[in-house]
Amino acid sequence: MQPTVYPPLKPYDVGVRGRCPRCGEGHMFEGFLKLRPSCEVCGLDYSYADPADGPAFFAITFACLPSACFAVWLELAFQAPYWVHVFTTFPLMLATLVPPLRPLKGWLVASQYYHKAAEGRLVRVGEAEETAGW
């Protein structure tokens, strides 16, 4: 029996949709941000995936930065009391931070699979010539 060959899928296409980076059909998540142990369609083990704080970093950088700028503008322009910030800035920050977390995590996990990212390892002196490939 021949092993199934999967064509390479673009990380953005499958990751943002939360699909398996190998087959593009199975689900990557079993909760909002919790990864499944493996794909239910092709059996890809997701234990290789470690996006760490990447999704939060991108969400804070690109989504919450405009919200923080809005809060500063609101304060400088109107000297708004704290309750105004609680009812305007806080919901705006939540609305811009939470929704992109899942697509960003999916994209990072799919990118790790696509680029065959793995944990770094030390190369010993004798192995350097064998693995260099120059």
mmCIF file of C-alpha atoms in Angstrom:
data_model
loop_
_atom_site.group_PDB
_atom_site.id
_atom_site.type_symbol
_atom_site.label_atom_id
_atom_site.label_comp_id
_atom_site.label_asym_id
_atom_site.label_seq_id
_atom_site.Cartn_x
_atom_site.Cartn_y
_atom_site.Cartn_z
ATOM 1 C CA MET A 1 0.000 0.000 0.000
ATOM 2 C CA GLN A 2 1.451 3.348 -1.034
ATOM 3 C CA PRO A 3 1.476 6.259 1.399
ATOM 4 C CA THR A 4 -0.864 9.136 0.610
ATOM 5 C CA VAL A 5 0.888 12.121 -0.942
ATOM 6 C CA TYR A 6 -0.432 15.535 0.035
ATOM 7 C CA PRO A 7 0.264 18.617 -2.090
ATOM 8 C CA PRO A 8 1.818 21.561 -0.250
ATOM 9 C CA LEU A 9 -0.885 23.970 0.888
ATOM 10 C CA LYS A 10 -0.285 27.656 1.535
ATOM 11 C CA PRO A 11 -0.146 28.348 5.286
ATOM 12 C CA TYR A 12 -2.345 31.424 5.040
ATOM 13 C CA ASP A 13 -5.124 29.601 3.181
ATOM 14 C CA VAL A 14 -5.465 26.715 5.618
ATOM 15 C CA GLY A 15 -4.243 28.374 8.809
ATOM 16 C CA VAL A 16 -6.664 31.281 8.858
ATOM 17 C CA ARG A 17 -9.561 28.876 8.304
ATOM 18 C CA GLY A 18 -8.299 26.588 11.108
ATOM 19 C CA ARG A 19 -7.801 23.609 8.802
ATOM 20 C CA CYS A 20 -5.108 20.948 8.832
ATOM 21 C CA PRO A 21 -1.908 22.202 7.149
ATOM 22 C CA ARG A 22 -1.302 18.816 5.497
ATOM 23 C CA CYS A 23 -4.686 17.820 4.041
ATOM 24 C CA GLY A 24 -6.605 21.104 4.308
ATOM 25 C CA GLU A 25 -9.753 19.272 5.412
ATOM 26 C CA GLY A 26 -9.456 18.369 9.084
ATOM 27 C CA HIS A 27 -9.909 20.821 11.920
ATOM 28 C CA MET A 28 -6.913 22.235 13.746
ATOM 29 C CA PHE A 29 -8.722 23.438 16.886
ATOM 30 C CA GLU A 30 -10.984 21.679 19.357
ATOM 31 C CA GLY A 31 -11.772 24.810 21.340
ATOM 32 C CA PHE A 32 -11.256 28.491 20.732
ATOM 33 C CA LEU A 33 -7.454 28.315 20.907
ATOM 34 C CA LYS A 34 -6.717 24.722 21.984
ATOM 35 C CA LEU A 35 -5.102 22.579 19.303
ATOM 36 C CA ARG A 36 -6.418 19.093 18.651
ATOM 37 C CA PRO A 37 -3.972 16.251 19.350
ATOM 38 C CA SER A 38 -4.119 15.272 15.660
ATOM 39 C CA CYS A 39 -6.073 15.809 12.454
ATOM 40 C CA GLU A 40 -9.229 13.704 12.292
ATOM 41 C CA VAL A 41 -8.880 13.267 8.511
ATOM 42 C CA CYS A 42 -5.201 12.576 7.757
ATOM 43 C CA GLY A 43 -3.880 11.874 11.270
ATOM 44 C CA LEU A 44 -1.218 14.631 11.313
ATOM 45 C CA ASP A 45 0.136 14.897 14.857
ATOM 46 C CA TYR A 46 0.022 18.526 16.030
ATOM 47 C CA SER A 47 2.575 18.004 18.803
ATOM 48 C CA TYR A 48 5.194 19.717 16.603
ATOM 49 C CA ALA A 49 3.267 22.993 16.809
ATOM 50 C CA ASP A 50 4.385 25.585 19.316
ATOM 51 C CA PRO A 51 3.276 29.084 18.334
ATOM 52 C CA ALA A 52 3.917 30.243 21.934
ATOM 53 C CA ASP A 53 3.057 33.944 22.311
ATOM 54 C CA GLY A 54 3.158 34.687 18.587
ATOM 55 C CA PRO A 55 -0.596 35.175 18.081
ATOM 56 C CA ALA A 56 -0.861 37.478 21.095
ATOM 57 C CA PHE A 57 2.130 39.521 19.924
ATOM 58 C CA PHE A 58 0.679 40.081 16.463
ATOM 59 C CA ALA A 59 -2.794 40.817 17.808
ATOM 60 C CA ILE A 60 -1.486 43.340 20.312
ATOM 61 C CA THR A 61 0.840 44.963 17.800
ATOM 62 C CA PHE A 62 -1.557 45.328 14.909
ATOM 63 C CA ALA A 63 -5.009 45.310 16.493
ATOM 64 C CA CYS A 64 -4.665 46.888 19.922
ATOM 65 C CA LEU A 65 -2.283 49.639 18.879
ATOM 66 C CA PRO A 66 -5.073 51.574 17.102
ATOM 67 C CA SER A 67 -7.275 51.104 20.178
ATOM 68 C CA ALA A 68 -4.562 52.511 22.415
ATOM 69 C CA CYS A 69 -4.134 55.461 20.051
ATOM 70 C CA PHE A 70 -7.899 56.027 20.265
ATOM 71 C CA ALA A 71 -7.695 56.032 24.072
ATOM 72 C CA VAL A 72 -4.880 58.578 24.053
ATOM 73 C CA TRP A 73 -6.741 60.766 21.545
ATOM 74 C CA LEU A 74 -9.932 60.541 23.611
ATOM 75 C CA GLU A 75 -8.061 61.587 26.728
ATOM 76 C CA LEU A 76 -6.140 64.445 25.128
ATOM 77 C CA ALA A 77 -9.030 65.815 23.082
ATOM 78 C CA PHE A 78 -11.836 65.580 25.635
ATOM 79 C CA GLN A 79 -10.169 64.849 28.991
ATOM 80 C CA ALA A 80 -12.709 62.079 29.371
ATOM 81 C CA PRO A 81 -13.429 60.613 32.791
ATOM 82 C CA TYR A 82 -12.457 57.019 33.516
ATOM 83 C CA TRP A 83 -15.966 55.668 33.035
ATOM 84 C CA VAL A 84 -15.929 56.900 29.420
ATOM 85 C CA HIS A 85 -12.738 54.932 28.810
ATOM 86 C CA VAL A 86 -14.281 51.862 30.447
ATOM 87 C CA PHE A 87 -17.293 51.977 28.126
ATOM 88 C CA THR A 88 -15.459 52.962 24.919
ATOM 89 C CA THR A 89 -11.794 51.993 24.939
ATOM 90 C CA PHE A 90 -12.038 48.697 26.834
ATOM 91 C CA PRO A 91 -14.714 47.155 24.554
ATOM 92 C CA LEU A 92 -12.825 48.434 21.498
ATOM 93 C CA MET A 93 -9.638 46.747 22.725
ATOM 94 C CA LEU A 94 -11.456 43.467 23.353
ATOM 95 C CA ALA A 95 -13.139 43.647 19.955
ATOM 96 C CA THR A 96 -9.804 44.171 18.194
ATOM 97 C CA LEU A 97 -7.757 41.717 20.276
ATOM 98 C CA VAL A 98 -9.818 38.541 20.653
ATOM 99 C CA PRO A 99 -11.140 37.820 17.108
ATOM 100 C CA PRO A 100 -7.742 37.688 15.345
ATOM 101 C CA LEU A 101 -6.152 35.302 17.892
ATOM 102 C CA ARG A 102 -7.502 32.062 16.388
ATOM 103 C CA PRO A 103 -6.677 32.871 12.724
ATOM 104 C CA LEU A 104 -3.210 34.081 13.738
ATOM 105 C CA LYS A 105 -2.519 30.921 15.748
ATOM 106 C CA GLY A 106 -3.743 28.769 12.857
ATOM 107 C CA TRP A 107 -1.516 30.661 10.431
ATOM 108 C CA LEU A 108 1.544 30.247 12.682
ATOM 109 C CA VAL A 109 0.933 26.506 13.179
ATOM 110 C CA ALA A 110 0.426 26.007 9.427
ATOM 111 C CA SER A 111 3.596 28.018 8.732
ATOM 112 C CA GLN A 112 5.570 25.785 11.090
ATOM 113 C CA TYR A 113 4.380 22.738 9.162
ATOM 114 C CA TYR A 114 4.924 24.302 5.719
ATOM 115 C CA HIS A 115 8.478 25.468 6.474
ATOM 116 C CA LYS A 116 9.305 22.304 8.460
ATOM 117 C CA ALA A 117 10.244 24.378 11.492
ATOM 118 C CA ALA A 118 11.679 22.327 14.315
ATOM 119 C CA GLU A 119 13.454 22.872 17.558
ATOM 120 C CA GLY A 120 17.072 23.903 17.101
ATOM 121 C CA ARG A 121 19.818 21.453 17.868
ATOM 122 C CA LEU A 122 23.542 21.729 18.367
ATOM 123 C CA VAL A 123 25.802 20.373 15.641
ATOM 124 C CA ARG A 124 28.929 18.623 16.844
ATOM 125 C CA VAL A 125 32.306 19.131 15.165
ATOM 126 C CA GLY A 126 32.221 15.861 13.211
ATOM 127 C CA GLU A 127 28.670 16.446 11.980
ATOM 128 C CA ALA A 128 29.319 19.925 10.591
ATOM 129 C CA GLU A 129 30.854 18.717 7.309
ATOM 130 C CA GLU A 130 28.075 16.171 6.748
ATOM 131 C CA THR A 131 25.181 18.583 7.273
ATOM 132 C CA ALA A 132 26.678 21.724 5.720
ATOM 133 C CA GLY A 133 25.798 20.883 2.115
ATOM 134 C CA TRP A 134 27.936 23.704 0.707
#
